[in-house]
CSV table of C-alpha atoms and ligand atoms in Angstrom, one decimal:
chain,number,residue,atom,x,y,z
A,1,UNK,CA,76.0,98.2,79.2
A,2,UNK,CA,79.2,97.4,81.1
A,3,UNK,CA,82.4,98.1,79.2
A,4,UNK,CA,84.2,95.0,78.1
A,5,UNK,CA,87.6,95.8,79.4
A,6,UNK,CA,86.5,97.2,82.8
A,7,UNK,CA,88.8,96.7,85.7
A,8,UNK,CA,87.4,95.9,89.1
A,9,UNK,CA,89.0,97.4,92.2
A,10,UNK,CA,87.7,95.9,95.5
A,11,UNK,CA,88.2,97.9,98.7
A,12,UNK,CA,87.6,96.5,102.2
A,13,UNK,CA,87.3,99.5,104.6
A,14,UNK,CA,87.8,98.8,108.4
A,15,UNK,CA,84.7,100.7,109.3
A,16,UNK,CA,82.8,103.8,108.2
A,17,UNK,CA,81.5,105.3,111.5
A,18,UNK,CA,84.0,108.1,111.6
A,19,UNK,CA,84.7,111.0,109.3
A,20,UNK,CA,88.3,110.1,108.7
A,21,UNK,CA,87.2,106.8,107.0
A,22,UNK,CA,84.3,108.5,105.3
A,23,UNK,CA,86.8,111.0,103.8
A,24,UNK,CA,89.0,108.1,102.7
A,25,UNK,CA,86.1,106.5,100.9
A,26,UNK,CA,85.1,109.7,99.3
A,27,UNK,CA,88.6,110.4,98.1
A,28,UNK,CA,88.7,107.0,96.6
A,29,UNK,CA,85.4,107.4,94.8
A,30,UNK,CA,86.4,110.8,93.4
A,31,UNK,CA,89.7,109.4,92.1
A,32,UNK,CA,88.1,106.3,90.7
A,33,UNK,CA,85.5,108.3,88.9
A,34,UNK,CA,88.3,110.0,87.0
A,35,UNK,CA,89.4,106.7,85.4
A,36,UNK,CA,86.8,105.4,83.0
A,37,UNK,CA,87.1,101.7,82.7
A,38,UNK,CA,87.9,101.2,86.4
A,39,UNK,CA,85.1,100.3,88.8
A,40,UNK,CA,85.5,100.7,92.6
A,41,UNK,CA,83.6,98.4,95.0
A,42,UNK,CA,83.7,99.3,98.7
A,43,UNK,CA,82.8,96.9,101.5
A,44,UNK,CA,82.5,98.1,105.1
A,45,UNK,CA,83.8,95.6,107.7
A,46,UNK,CA,82.1,97.6,110.5
A,47,UNK,CA,85.1,97.1,112.8
A,48,UNK,CA,84.6,93.4,112.9
A,49,UNK,CA,87.7,91.3,112.1
A,50,UNK,CA,85.8,88.2,111.0
A,51,UNK,CA,83.6,90.2,108.7
A,52,UNK,CA,86.6,91.8,107.2
A,53,UNK,CA,88.2,88.4,106.5
A,54,UNK,CA,85.0,87.2,104.9
A,55,UNK,CA,84.7,90.3,102.7
A,56,UNK,CA,88.3,90.0,101.5
A,57,UNK,CA,87.5,86.3,100.7
A,58,UNK,CA,84.5,87.5,98.7
A,59,UNK,CA,86.7,89.8,96.6
A,60,UNK,CA,89.1,86.9,96.1
A,61,UNK,CA,86.4,84.7,94.8
A,62,UNK,CA,84.9,87.3,92.5
A,63,UNK,CA,88.5,87.8,91.2
A,64,UNK,CA,88.8,91.5,91.5
A,65,UNK,CA,91.8,92.9,89.5
A,66,UNK,CA,93.2,94.8,92.5
A,67,UNK,CA,92.3,94.5,96.2
A,68,UNK,CA,92.8,97.4,98.7
A,69,UNK,CA,92.5,96.7,102.4
A,70,UNK,CA,92.6,99.0,105.5
A,71,UNK,CA,93.1,96.3,108.1
A,72,UNK,CA,91.3,96.6,111.5
A,73,UNK,CA,94.1,94.7,113.2
A,74,UNK,CA,97.4,93.6,111.9
A,75,UNK,CA,97.8,89.9,112.9
A,76,UNK,CA,94.4,88.4,112.1
A,77,UNK,CA,94.2,90.0,108.7
A,78,UNK,CA,97.6,88.9,107.5
A,79,UNK,CA,96.7,85.3,106.4
A,80,UNK,CA,93.8,86.3,104.2
A,81,UNK,CA,95.9,88.9,102.4
A,82,UNK,CA,98.5,86.2,101.8
A,83,UNK,CA,95.6,84.2,100.3
A,84,UNK,CA,94.8,87.0,97.9
A,85,UNK,CA,98.4,87.4,96.9
A,86,UNK,CA,98.6,83.6,96.3
A,87,UNK,CA,95.5,83.8,94.2
A,88,UNK,CA,97.4,86.3,92.0
A,89,UNK,CA,95.4,89.4,93.2
A,90,UNK,CA,97.7,92.4,93.7
A,91,UNK,CA,96.9,93.8,97.1
A,92,UNK,CA,97.4,97.3,98.4
A,93,UNK,CA,97.4,97.9,102.2
A,94,UNK,CA,96.3,101.3,103.3
A,95,UNK,CA,96.7,103.1,106.7
A,96,UNK,CA,96.9,100.2,109.2
A,97,UNK,CA,99.5,97.5,108.4
A,98,UNK,CA,99.7,93.8,108.3
A,99,UNK,CA,102.5,91.6,109.6
A,100,UNK,CA,105.4,90.8,107.3
A,101,UNK,CA,105.8,92.0,103.7
A,102,UNK,CA,103.5,89.7,101.6
A,103,UNK,CA,101.5,92.5,99.9
A,104,UNK,CA,102.0,94.5,96.7
A,105,UNK,CA,102.2,98.0,98.1
A,106,UNK,CA,101.5,100.0,101.2
A,107,UNK,CA,100.2,103.6,101.4
A,108,UNK,CA,100.0,105.7,104.5
A,109,UNK,CA,101.9,108.3,106.5
A,110,UNK,CA,104.8,107.4,108.8
A,111,UNK,CA,103.2,106.9,112.2
A,112,UNK,CA,106.5,106.7,114.1
A,113,UNK,CA,107.2,110.2,112.7
A,114,UNK,CA,103.7,111.3,113.8
A,115,UNK,CA,104.4,110.3,117.4
A,116,UNK,CA,107.8,112.0,117.2
A,117,UNK,CA,106.3,115.2,115.8
A,118,UNK,CA,103.8,115.4,118.6
A,119,UNK,CA,106.5,115.0,121.2
A,120,UNK,CA,108.8,117.5,119.5
A,121,UNK,CA,106.0,119.9,119.4
A,122,UNK,CA,105.6,119.7,123.1
A,123,UNK,CA,109.3,120.0,123.8
A,124,UNK,CA,109.8,122.9,121.5
A,125,UNK,CA,106.8,124.8,122.9
A,126,UNK,CA,108.1,124.6,126.4
A,127,UNK,CA,110.9,126.5,128.2
A,128,UNK,CA,114.2,124.8,128.4
A,129,UNK,CA,114.5,122.6,131.5
A,130,UNK,CA,110.8,123.1,132.3
A,131,UNK,CA,109.5,120.0,133.9
A,132,UNK,CA,106.6,118.5,131.9
A,133,UNK,CA,104.1,115.9,132.9
A,134,UNK,CA,102.4,114.1,130.1
A,135,UNK,CA,99.6,111.7,129.6
A,136,UNK,CA,99.4,109.5,126.5
A,137,UNK,CA,96.1,108.1,125.2
A,138,UNK,CA,96.8,105.3,122.7
A,139,UNK,CA,94.7,103.9,119.8
A,140,UNK,CA,93.7,100.3,119.6
A,141,UNK,CA,96.8,98.4,120.7
A,142,UNK,CA,96.5,95.7,118.0
A,143,UNK,CA,96.4,98.2,115.1
A,144,UNK,CA,99.8,99.4,113.8
A,145,UNK,CA,99.3,103.2,114.0
A,146,UNK,CA,98.8,102.9,117.8
A,147,UNK,CA,102.0,101.0,118.3
A,148,UNK,CA,104.0,103.2,116.0
A,149,UNK,CA,102.7,106.6,117.3
A,150,UNK,CA,103.5,105.4,120.8
A,151,UNK,CA,107.0,104.3,119.7
A,152,UNK,CA,107.8,107.6,118.1
A,153,UNK,CA,106.4,109.6,121.0
A,154,UNK,CA,108.2,107.6,123.7
A,155,UNK,CA,111.5,107.7,121.8
A,156,UNK,CA,111.6,111.5,121.9
A,157,UNK,CA,110.3,111.8,125.4
A,158,UNK,CA,112.8,109.3,126.8
A,159,UNK,CA,115.6,111.5,125.6
A,160,UNK,CA,114.3,114.5,127.6
A,161,UNK,CA,115.3,114.4,131.2
A,162,UNK,CA,112.6,116.8,132.4
A,163,UNK,CA,109.7,115.3,130.5
A,164,UNK,CA,107.8,112.4,131.9
A,165,UNK,CA,104.8,110.3,130.7
A,166,UNK,CA,103.0,109.9,134.0
A,167,UNK,CA,100.2,107.7,132.6
A,168,UNK,CA,99.3,105.9,129.4
A,169,UNK,CA,95.7,105.1,128.7
A,170,UNK,CA,94.9,102.2,126.4
A,171,UNK,CA,92.2,103.7,124.2
A,172,UNK,CA,90.5,102.1,121.2
A,173,UNK,CA,90.4,105.1,118.8
A,174,UNK,CA,87.0,106.2,120.0
A,175,UNK,CA,86.0,109.0,122.4
A,176,UNK,CA,84.2,106.6,124.7
A,177,UNK,CA,87.4,104.8,125.6
A,178,UNK,CA,88.8,108.0,127.2
A,179,UNK,CA,86.3,109.3,129.8
A,180,UNK,CA,86.4,107.2,133.0
A,181,UNK,CA,90.1,106.3,132.7
A,182,UNK,CA,91.2,109.8,132.3
A,183,UNK,CA,89.0,111.0,135.1
A,184,UNK,CA,90.5,108.7,137.6
A,185,UNK,CA,94.0,109.4,136.5
A,186,UNK,CA,93.5,113.2,136.7
A,187,UNK,CA,92.2,112.6,140.2
A,188,UNK,CA,95.3,110.7,141.3
A,189,UNK,CA,98.2,112.6,139.7
A,190,UNK,CA,99.5,116.1,140.1
A,191,UNK,CA,99.1,118.8,137.5
A,192,UNK,CA,99.3,117.7,133.9
A,193,UNK,CA,100.8,119.9,131.2
A,194,UNK,CA,100.0,117.9,128.0
A,195,UNK,CA,97.9,115.1,126.8
A,196,UNK,CA,98.8,113.4,123.5
A,197,UNK,CA,95.9,111.4,122.2
A,198,UNK,CA,96.5,109.2,119.2
A,199,UNK,CA,93.6,110.7,117.3
A,200,UNK,CA,91.4,113.8,117.4
A,201,UNK,CA,88.3,112.0,118.5
A,202,UNK,CA,90.0,110.8,121.6
A,203,UNK,CA,91.6,114.2,122.0
A,204,UNK,CA,88.1,115.7,122.0
A,205,UNK,CA,87.2,113.2,124.7
A,206,UNK,CA,90.2,114.2,126.8
A,207,UNK,CA,89.2,117.9,126.4
A,208,UNK,CA,85.7,117.1,127.7
A,209,UNK,CA,87.1,115.5,130.8
A,210,UNK,CA,89.5,118.3,131.4
A,211,UNK,CA,86.7,120.8,131.1
A,212,UNK,CA,84.5,118.9,133.5
A,213,UNK,CA,87.4,119.5,136.0
A,214,UNK,CA,88.0,123.1,135.0
A,215,UNK,CA,91.4,122.1,133.7
A,216,UNK,CA,90.9,122.9,130.0
A,217,UNK,CA,93.1,126.0,130.2
A,218,UNK,CA,96.0,124.4,132.0
A,219,UNK,CA,96.2,121.1,130.0
A,220,UNK,CA,97.3,121.4,126.4
A,221,UNK,CA,95.9,118.6,124.2
A,222,UNK,CA,97.4,117.3,121.0
A,223,UNK,CA,95.6,115.0,118.6
A,224,UNK,CA,96.2,113.3,115.3
A,225,UNK,CA,94.2,113.3,111.9
A,226,UNK,CA,93.7,117.0,111.3
A,227,UNK,CA,90.5,116.5,109.4
A,228,UNK,CA,88.9,119.4,107.6
A,229,UNK,CA,85.2,120.1,108.3
A,230,UNK,CA,82.8,121.1,111.2
A,231,UNK,CA,84.1,118.7,113.9
A,232,UNK,CA,87.4,117.9,112.4
A,233,UNK,CA,90.8,118.5,114.1
A,234,UNK,CA,91.5,121.7,112.1
A,235,UNK,CA,88.3,123.3,113.5
A,236,UNK,CA,89.3,122.1,117.0
A,237,UNK,CA,92.6,123.8,116.7
A,238,UNK,CA,90.9,127.0,115.5
A,239,UNK,CA,88.6,126.9,118.5
A,240,UNK,CA,91.5,126.4,121.0
A,241,UNK,CA,90.1,123.0,122.0
A,242,UNK,CA,93.3,121.4,120.8
A,243,UNK,CA,96.8,123.0,121.0
A,244,UNK,CA,97.7,121.1,117.9
A,245,UNK,CA,96.9,118.1,115.7
A,246,UNK,CA,99.2,116.1,113.5
A,247,UNK,CA,97.9,115.7,110.0
A,248,UNK,CA,97.2,112.0,109.0
A,249,UNK,CA,96.2,112.0,105.4
A,250,UNK,CA,93.8,109.2,104.4
A,251,UNK,CA,95.7,108.2,101.3
A,252,UNK,CA,92.4,107.3,99.5
A,253,UNK,CA,93.2,109.0,96.2
A,254,UNK,CA,96.8,107.7,96.3
A,255,UNK,CA,95.6,104.1,96.7
A,256,UNK,CA,93.4,104.3,93.7
A,257,UNK,CA,96.2,105.9,91.7
A,258,UNK,CA,98.4,103.0,92.6
A,259,UNK,CA,95.8,100.5,91.6
A,260,UNK,CA,95.3,102.2,88.2
A,261,UNK,CA,99.1,102.3,87.7
A,262,UNK,CA,99.4,98.6,88.5
A,263,UNK,CA,96.7,97.7,86.1
A,264,UNK,CA,98.3,99.8,83.4
A,265,UNK,CA,101.4,97.8,83.9
A,266,UNK,CA,103.4,100.6,85.4
A,267,UNK,CA,106.1,100.0,88.1
A,268,UNK,CA,105.0,101.2,91.5
A,269,UNK,CA,106.9,101.6,94.8
A,270,UNK,CA,106.2,99.1,97.5
A,271,UNK,CA,106.1,101.7,100.3
A,272,UNK,CA,104.3,104.9,99.5
A,273,UNK,CA,104.7,107.2,102.4
A,274,UNK,CA,102.5,110.3,102.7
A,275,UNK,CA,103.7,113.5,104.3
A,276,UNK,CA,102.5,114.8,107.5
A,277,UNK,CA,102.6,118.1,109.4
A,278,UNK,CA,101.8,119.6,112.8
A,279,UNK,CA,98.9,122.0,112.6
A,280,UNK,CA,98.7,124.5,115.4
A,281,UNK,CA,97.6,128.2,115.8
A,282,UNK,CA,100.4,129.3,113.6
A,283,UNK,CA,99.4,127.6,110.4
A,284,UNK,CA,95.8,126.6,110.9
A,285,UNK,CA,94.4,129.4,108.7
A,286,UNK,CA,96.6,128.4,105.8
A,287,UNK,CA,95.7,124.8,106.2
A,288,UNK,CA,92.1,125.6,106.3
A,289,UNK,CA,92.3,127.7,103.2
A,290,UNK,CA,94.1,125.0,101.3
A,291,UNK,CA,91.5,122.4,102.3
A,292,UNK,CA,88.7,124.7,101.3
A,293,UNK,CA,90.2,125.0,97.9
A,294,UNK,CA,90.7,121.3,97.5
A,295,UNK,CA,87.2,120.6,98.7
A,296,UNK,CA,85.8,123.1,96.2
A,297,UNK,CA,87.7,121.3,93.4
A,298,UNK,CA,86.4,117.9,94.6
A,299,UNK,CA,82.8,119.2,94.6
A,300,UNK,CA,83.3,120.6,91.1
A,301,UNK,CA,84.5,117.3,89.9
A,302,UNK,CA,81.6,115.5,91.5
A,303,UNK,CA,79.2,117.9,90.0
A,304,UNK,CA,80.7,117.5,86.5
A,305,UNK,CA,80.5,113.7,87.0
A,306,UNK,CA,76.8,113.9,87.8
A,307,UNK,CA,76.1,116.1,84.7
A,308,UNK,CA,78.0,113.6,82.5
A,309,UNK,CA,76.1,110.6,83.9
A,310,UNK,CA,72.8,112.4,83.3
A,311,UNK,CA,73.8,113.3,79.7
A,312,UNK,CA,74.8,109.7,79.0
A,313,UNK,CA,71.5,108.5,80.3
A,314,UNK,CA,69.6,111.0,78.2
A,315,UNK,CA,71.6,110.0,75.2
A,316,UNK,CA,71.0,106.3,75.7
A,317,UNK,CA,67.3,106.7,76.1
A,318,UNK,CA,67.0,108.9,73.0
A,319,UNK,CA,69.2,106.5,71.1
A,320,UNK,CA,66.9,103.6,72.1
A,321,UNK,CA,63.9,105.5,71.0
A,322,UNK,CA,65.5,106.3,67.7
A,323,UNK,CA,66.3,102.6,67.2
A,324,UNK,CA,62.6,101.7,67.8
A,325,UNK,CA,61.5,104.5,65.4
A,326,UNK,CA,63.7,103.3,62.6
A,327,UNK,CA,62.9,99.6,63.3
A,328,UNK,CA,66.4,98.5,64.4
B,401,FRU,C1,89.9,106.3,111.8
B,401,FRU,C2,91.1,106.2,112.7
B,401,FRU,C3,91.8,107.5,112.7
B,401,FRU,C4,93.2,107.1,113.0
B,401,FRU,C5,93.2,105.9,112.1
B,401,FRU,C6,94.3,104.9,112.5
B,401,FRU,O1,89.1,105.1,111.9
B,401,FRU,O2,90.7,105.8,114.0
B,401,FRU,O3,91.3,108.4,113.6
B,401,FRU,O4,94.1,108.0,112.7
B,401,FRU,O5,92.0,105.3,112.2
B,401,FRU,O6,94.2,103.8,111.8
């Protein structure tokens, strides 16, 4: 039986093909399961803007208590979020932004800072006055992290006389957007010192191209995300595929915490900025250990949740049997 005073949280995820988004969903589910009386519903827009708009509209019409959205693109998702706000549904935007400020709260890391961190890493790991030739591979241009990572990166590089971005490749967050473009650029330019890719998946794509040209030892590659797990950025740093990755936390748990606070009537901040850090050879072990511990704790929680659910089910069926036996 559903609890009477259950709160409905509706989340529209941009897509779930990659591990970063899977991890965001998982973090949300774990956090939501720790708040009895709050039910999380996740819809997957499958990287299709019109589907995402439709799914947000569905949550508006079922009158969820809080809406959470990770927009695929900024501009086309803005009006429907306005619609949710006008319908009185508090809306939390996570990771990618919308235009303007008609939303209840935003949660995510500072992507300008991420771009700056990547550039500063390159500068500080090079000899003073050493000439550096860089290539930038951007995420999908119409999503805010791509714009902001680029902005931060370029801001730092512009101030360095001896550092040049010789090419910028317009990627789309996926590895497949890197290959041919990077190949032809590497054929036409001189030696490249660093590639900054806006996420680890594209960074991996860049490494594969570099390796196919026997350049994997001379080109240092930096990515973003720093996911834990077998093919995540942390592992890639450990394996020397990437020189570094800039951690981009998913914010899944934080978004649910904000939703719960809102529904409990607590005051929340409009901008909830998550911290980030450069992960390289120096701190990769520490980071991995921390993630291992966190992961273990999450697994324990999930295990306990399963046991509780089983016990409740057993109790209910025994109780029903008892009711029949005593003729209730
Ligand atoms: C996941 C992802 C991440 C990236 C983020 C930006 O879908 O592509 O790799 O950091 O989205 O919104």
